[in-house]
Short mmCIF file of C-alpha atoms in Angstrom, two decimals:
data_model
loop_
_atom_site.label_atom_id
_atom_site.label_comp_id
_atom_site.label_asym_id
_atom_site.label_seq_id
_atom_site.Cartn_x
_atom_site.Cartn_y
_atom_site.Cartn_z
CA MET A 1 106.82 88.83 89.85
CA LEU A 2 108.53 92.14 89.03
CA LEU A 3 110.27 94.41 91.55
CA VAL A 4 110.97 98.06 90.68
CA HIS A 5 113.10 100.15 93.05
CA GLY A 6 112.76 103.88 93.57
CA TRP A 7 114.72 107.03 92.79
CA ASN A 8 118.33 107.25 94.01
CA SER A 9 118.02 103.61 95.13
CA HIS A 10 119.05 100.15 93.90
CA PRO A 11 117.75 96.55 93.63
CA GLY A 12 119.45 95.62 96.91
CA ILE A 13 116.60 97.39 98.71
CA TRP A 14 114.54 94.27 97.94
CA ASN A 15 116.96 91.69 99.39
CA ARG A 16 114.89 90.91 102.50
CA LEU A 17 111.63 90.73 100.57
CA SER A 18 113.28 88.61 97.86
CA SER A 19 114.29 86.07 100.49
CA LEU A 20 110.68 85.80 101.69
CA LEU A 21 109.44 85.46 98.11
CA GLU A 22 111.91 82.68 97.39
CA GLN A 23 110.75 80.85 100.53
CA ALA A 24 107.19 81.15 99.19
CA ASN A 25 108.33 79.80 95.79
CA ILE A 26 107.49 83.08 94.03
CA PRO A 27 109.88 83.75 91.12
CA VAL A 28 111.37 87.26 91.17
CA TRP A 29 112.45 89.60 88.37
CA LYS A 30 114.38 92.61 89.72
CA PHE A 31 114.40 95.58 87.37
CA ASP A 32 117.58 97.63 87.90
CA HIS A 33 117.44 101.19 86.60
CA THR A 34 120.50 102.56 88.43
CA SER A 35 122.31 102.96 85.10
CA LEU A 36 119.37 105.05 83.81
CA ALA A 37 119.49 107.66 86.56
CA GLY A 38 119.96 110.43 84.00
CA GLU A 39 116.93 109.39 81.94
CA THR A 40 113.29 110.48 82.19
CA VAL A 41 110.42 108.50 83.69
CA PRO A 42 109.04 107.66 80.19
CA GLU A 43 112.47 106.43 79.06
CA ILE A 44 112.88 104.21 82.12
CA ALA A 45 109.30 102.97 81.65
CA GLN A 46 110.21 101.94 78.11
CA ALA A 47 113.18 100.03 79.54
CA ILE A 48 110.84 98.15 81.89
CA GLY A 49 108.89 96.93 78.88
CA GLU A 50 112.05 95.70 77.20
CA PHE A 51 113.18 94.02 80.43
CA VAL A 52 109.88 92.19 80.86
CA ARG A 53 109.84 91.07 77.23
CA HIS A 54 113.37 89.69 77.64
CA LYS A 55 112.42 87.85 80.84
CA ARG A 56 109.36 86.33 79.16
CA GLU A 57 111.48 85.10 76.26
CA GLU A 58 114.12 83.79 78.65
CA THR A 59 111.71 81.92 80.92
CA GLY A 60 108.87 81.13 78.52
CA TYR A 61 106.39 82.60 80.98
CA THR A 62 103.31 84.12 79.28
CA GLY A 63 100.95 84.69 82.21
CA ASN A 64 100.14 87.69 84.39
CA VAL A 65 102.86 89.35 86.44
CA ASP A 66 102.54 90.94 89.88
CA VAL A 67 104.44 94.24 90.13
CA VAL A 68 105.78 95.57 93.44
CA CYS A 69 107.31 99.05 93.40
CA HIS A 70 108.84 101.49 95.82
CA SER A 71 108.35 105.25 95.65
CA ILE A 72 108.94 106.74 92.18
CA GLY A 73 109.37 103.18 90.91
CA THR A 74 105.56 103.02 91.08
CA CYS A 75 105.21 106.04 88.79
CA ILE A 76 107.65 104.44 86.34
CA ALA A 77 105.78 101.12 86.35
CA ARG A 78 102.44 102.89 86.01
CA TYR A 79 103.73 104.90 83.05
CA TYR A 80 104.71 101.62 81.38
CA LEU A 81 101.36 99.94 82.13
CA GLU A 82 98.94 102.87 81.79
CA VAL A 83 100.50 105.25 79.27
CA LEU A 84 102.78 103.19 77.02
CA ASP A 85 100.63 100.05 77.15
CA GLY A 86 97.32 101.53 78.31
CA THR A 87 95.35 100.91 75.11
CA LEU A 88 97.35 97.96 73.78
CA ARG A 89 97.07 95.87 76.98
CA THR A 90 99.94 93.65 75.85
CA ALA A 91 101.61 93.94 79.26
CA LYS A 92 99.86 91.33 81.37
CA ALA A 93 99.76 92.38 85.03
CA ARG A 94 97.56 90.90 87.75
CA GLN A 95 98.22 93.54 90.38
CA LEU A 96 100.42 96.53 91.09
CA ILE A 97 101.53 97.12 94.68
CA GLY A 98 103.05 100.53 95.39
CA LEU A 99 104.97 101.30 98.58
CA GLY A 100 104.86 105.01 99.40
CA PRO A 101 104.24 106.08 95.78
CA PRO A 102 104.02 109.77 94.75
CA ASN A 103 101.17 108.95 92.36
CA ASN A 104 100.03 112.57 92.21
CA GLY A 105 103.47 114.11 92.17
CA SER A 106 105.79 115.07 94.99
CA ALA A 107 105.60 118.25 97.06
CA LEU A 108 109.16 117.55 98.15
CA ALA A 109 110.32 117.53 94.53
CA GLU A 110 108.61 120.90 94.13
CA LEU A 111 110.23 122.16 97.33
CA PHE A 112 113.66 121.39 95.92
CA PHE A 113 113.10 124.26 93.48
CA ASP A 114 111.57 126.67 96.00
CA PRO A 115 113.81 129.77 96.27
CA ALA A 116 113.02 130.25 99.96
CA ARG A 117 113.20 126.68 101.27
CA GLY A 118 114.85 124.53 98.60
CA GLU A 119 118.48 124.85 99.65
CA GLU A 120 117.68 124.23 103.32
CA ILE A 121 115.60 121.11 102.50
CA ILE A 122 118.31 119.68 100.25
CA ASN A 123 121.02 120.33 102.85
CA ARG A 124 118.94 118.61 105.52
CA LEU A 125 118.41 115.54 103.31
CA THR A 126 122.01 115.32 102.07
CA GLY A 127 123.60 111.97 102.80
CA VAL A 128 120.26 110.39 103.70
CA PHE A 129 117.92 110.95 100.77
CA VAL A 130 119.96 113.00 98.30
CA PRO A 131 123.69 112.81 97.45
CA LYS A 132 126.21 115.49 98.41
CA GLY A 133 126.14 118.42 96.01
CA TYR A 134 122.71 117.46 94.69
CA ASP A 135 121.37 119.74 91.94
CA PRO A 136 117.64 119.20 91.27
CA SER A 137 117.74 121.23 88.05
CA ALA A 138 119.87 118.49 86.47
CA ASP A 139 117.67 115.63 87.71
CA ARG A 140 115.22 114.63 84.98
CA ILE A 141 113.32 112.16 87.17
CA VAL A 142 112.67 114.77 89.85
CA HIS A 143 111.41 117.17 87.18
CA ASP A 144 109.01 114.43 86.04
CA VAL A 145 107.48 113.92 89.50
CA ARG A 146 106.72 117.58 90.14
CA PRO A 147 102.90 117.70 90.45
CA ALA A 148 102.37 119.90 87.39
CA SER A 149 104.82 118.07 85.12
CA PRO A 150 103.77 116.65 81.72
CA VAL A 151 104.49 113.13 83.03
CA MET A 152 102.10 113.52 85.96
CA HIS A 153 99.51 114.98 83.58
CA ARG A 154 99.79 111.95 81.27
CA LEU A 155 99.38 109.55 84.19
CA ARG A 156 96.29 111.39 85.43
CA THR A 157 94.84 111.46 81.92
CA ALA A 158 95.52 107.78 81.23
CA GLY A 159 93.94 106.64 84.51
CA ILE A 160 94.28 103.27 86.16
CA ARG A 161 93.64 100.06 84.24
CA PRO A 162 90.48 98.07 85.06
CA ASP A 163 92.27 94.79 84.37
CA ILE A 164 94.82 95.41 87.14
CA THR A 165 94.26 95.29 90.91
CA TYR A 166 95.95 98.27 92.54
CA ARG A 167 97.20 98.23 96.12
CA ILE A 168 98.84 101.20 97.81
CA ILE A 169 100.72 100.60 101.04
CA VAL A 170 101.64 103.68 103.06
CA THR A 171 102.70 104.43 106.62
CA ALA A 172 101.71 107.14 109.08
CA ASN A 173 102.96 108.66 112.31
CA PRO A 174 99.83 109.11 114.46
CA GLY A 175 101.98 109.00 117.60
CA GLU A 176 103.85 112.09 116.32
CA ASP A 177 107.17 110.42 117.13
CA PRO A 178 110.13 112.52 115.86
CA ALA A 179 112.13 109.29 115.44
CA PHE A 180 109.77 108.31 112.60
CA PHE A 181 111.80 110.61 110.31
CA PRO A 182 114.11 112.78 112.44
CA LEU A 183 115.14 115.10 109.59
CA PHE A 184 111.59 116.53 109.54
CA GLU A 185 110.72 115.86 113.21
CA GLY A 186 108.51 112.92 112.21
CA ARG A 187 106.50 114.95 109.71
CA THR A 188 106.10 115.02 105.91
CA TRP A 189 105.94 118.09 103.70
CA GLU A 190 102.82 118.62 101.61
CA GLN A 191 101.49 121.38 99.36
CA ASP A 192 97.91 122.64 99.54
CA PRO A 193 95.83 123.59 96.45
CA ASP A 194 96.89 127.22 96.88
CA GLY A 195 100.55 126.26 96.61
CA ARG A 196 101.35 126.80 100.28
CA TYR A 197 103.60 124.29 102.07
CA ARG A 198 102.87 122.68 105.42
CA THR A 199 103.78 119.48 107.26
CA THR A 200 101.64 116.52 108.30
CA PHE A 201 101.95 113.27 110.24
CA GLU A 202 99.92 111.52 107.49
CA GLY A 203 102.92 110.53 105.43
CA ASP A 204 106.18 108.59 105.56
CA GLY A 205 108.60 111.51 105.88
CA ILE A 206 108.91 111.90 102.09
CA VAL A 207 105.47 111.16 100.55
CA THR A 208 102.08 112.09 101.99
CA HIS A 209 98.91 110.00 101.78
CA GLY A 210 97.34 112.54 99.44
CA GLU A 211 100.26 112.16 97.05
CA SER A 212 99.89 108.37 97.05
CA ALA A 213 96.11 108.28 96.54
CA LEU A 214 94.51 107.00 93.34
CA PRO A 215 90.81 107.42 92.43
CA GLY A 216 88.73 104.55 93.77
CA ILE A 217 91.67 102.80 95.46
CA SER A 218 91.77 102.54 99.25
CA LEU A 219 95.06 103.30 100.96
CA ASP A 220 96.46 100.48 103.05
CA ILE A 221 97.76 102.57 105.98
CA ILE A 222 100.20 100.95 108.41
CA PRO A 223 100.66 103.13 111.52
CA ALA A 224 103.92 103.24 113.43
CA VAL A 225 102.22 102.76 116.81
CA GLN A 226 101.59 99.90 119.19
CA GLU A 227 98.25 98.16 118.70
CA ASN A 228 96.93 95.91 121.49
CA GLY A 229 100.43 95.59 122.88
CA THR A 230 101.74 93.92 119.74
CA PRO A 231 105.52 94.46 119.41
CA LEU A 232 106.34 96.47 116.30
CA PRO A 233 109.57 97.58 114.61
CA GLU A 234 111.00 100.89 115.84
CA ALA A 235 109.40 104.06 114.46
CA GLY A 236 112.25 104.78 112.04
CA GLN A 237 111.51 101.55 110.18
CA TYR A 238 108.23 103.06 108.95
CA CYS A 239 109.77 105.99 107.11
CA HIS A 240 109.83 106.14 103.31
CA ILE A 241 113.41 104.95 102.90
CA ASN A 242 112.83 101.76 104.91
CA LEU A 243 109.44 100.69 103.53
CA PRO A 244 110.77 97.79 101.38
CA ARG A 245 112.61 96.39 104.44
CA ASN A 246 109.94 96.96 107.09
CA PRO A 247 108.79 93.52 108.38
CA VAL A 248 105.13 94.61 108.68
CA VAL A 249 105.13 96.04 105.16
CA MET A 250 106.81 92.93 103.75
CA GLU A 251 104.24 90.72 105.46
CA ARG A 252 101.44 92.78 103.89
CA VAL A 253 103.03 92.53 100.44
CA LEU A 254 103.45 88.77 100.78
CA ARG A 255 99.81 88.39 101.82
CA TYR A 256 98.63 90.24 98.70
CA LEU A 257 100.92 88.21 96.46
CA THR A 258 99.58 84.93 97.78
CA LEU A 259 95.88 85.86 97.65
CA PRO A 260 93.80 84.16 94.93
CA CYS A 261 92.77 86.41 92.05
CA GLY A 262 89.94 88.79 92.92
CA LYS A 263 90.43 88.53 96.69
CA SER A 264 91.18 91.52 98.91
#
């Protein structure tokens, strides 16, 4: 299976999940695009194709691959599968599992450029989600995930592939706990159709459910609340940054990976 990390992240985010996959005898290919941070989503998507081809040649494996992605990593993998390979269908994938993906673009990416709020948002996220001195105008990936970008338009136009099972795992904060993502008081920024910004508890602090949604695909929503007294990880483990390391999320991913083909 193929793991694709998100923006401003690294393959180490998958270490806990990788350990579980190894215990389940599931071979893992980790795609590392940290060295491509200055490239565009289409360029990194092209690199995924080259990486997978190399791994197939190296291992001799010719079957379907499961793809698990975090955040913008999902958009990159989708661009590879749906835009670059959408009509060719040479990239064999059984399922794509996205954790907190901005499939429809990111309101937060748009907010970075907002003259009234952008600087404040960036300052608040500095050291946690963006590096010190972050300049969004120089970030080609962030430009690509703005909702009205050409990349988002191509993804919408290409559509999802009928030969791939899509699964979207997201989290929510129905308990309205500020500890869920303290920088935004437990909320997530979203943009309405009129371009106005607001916050919601139906998101992971960075990406909202509406941004993750794909036509015809049900969201797998994992709430950061107690259910029937079952002990759960602390609220902060459900935020966007921690999704690949959240025990409940990892358990859900492992369940999907071990399901027979065609099962839900």
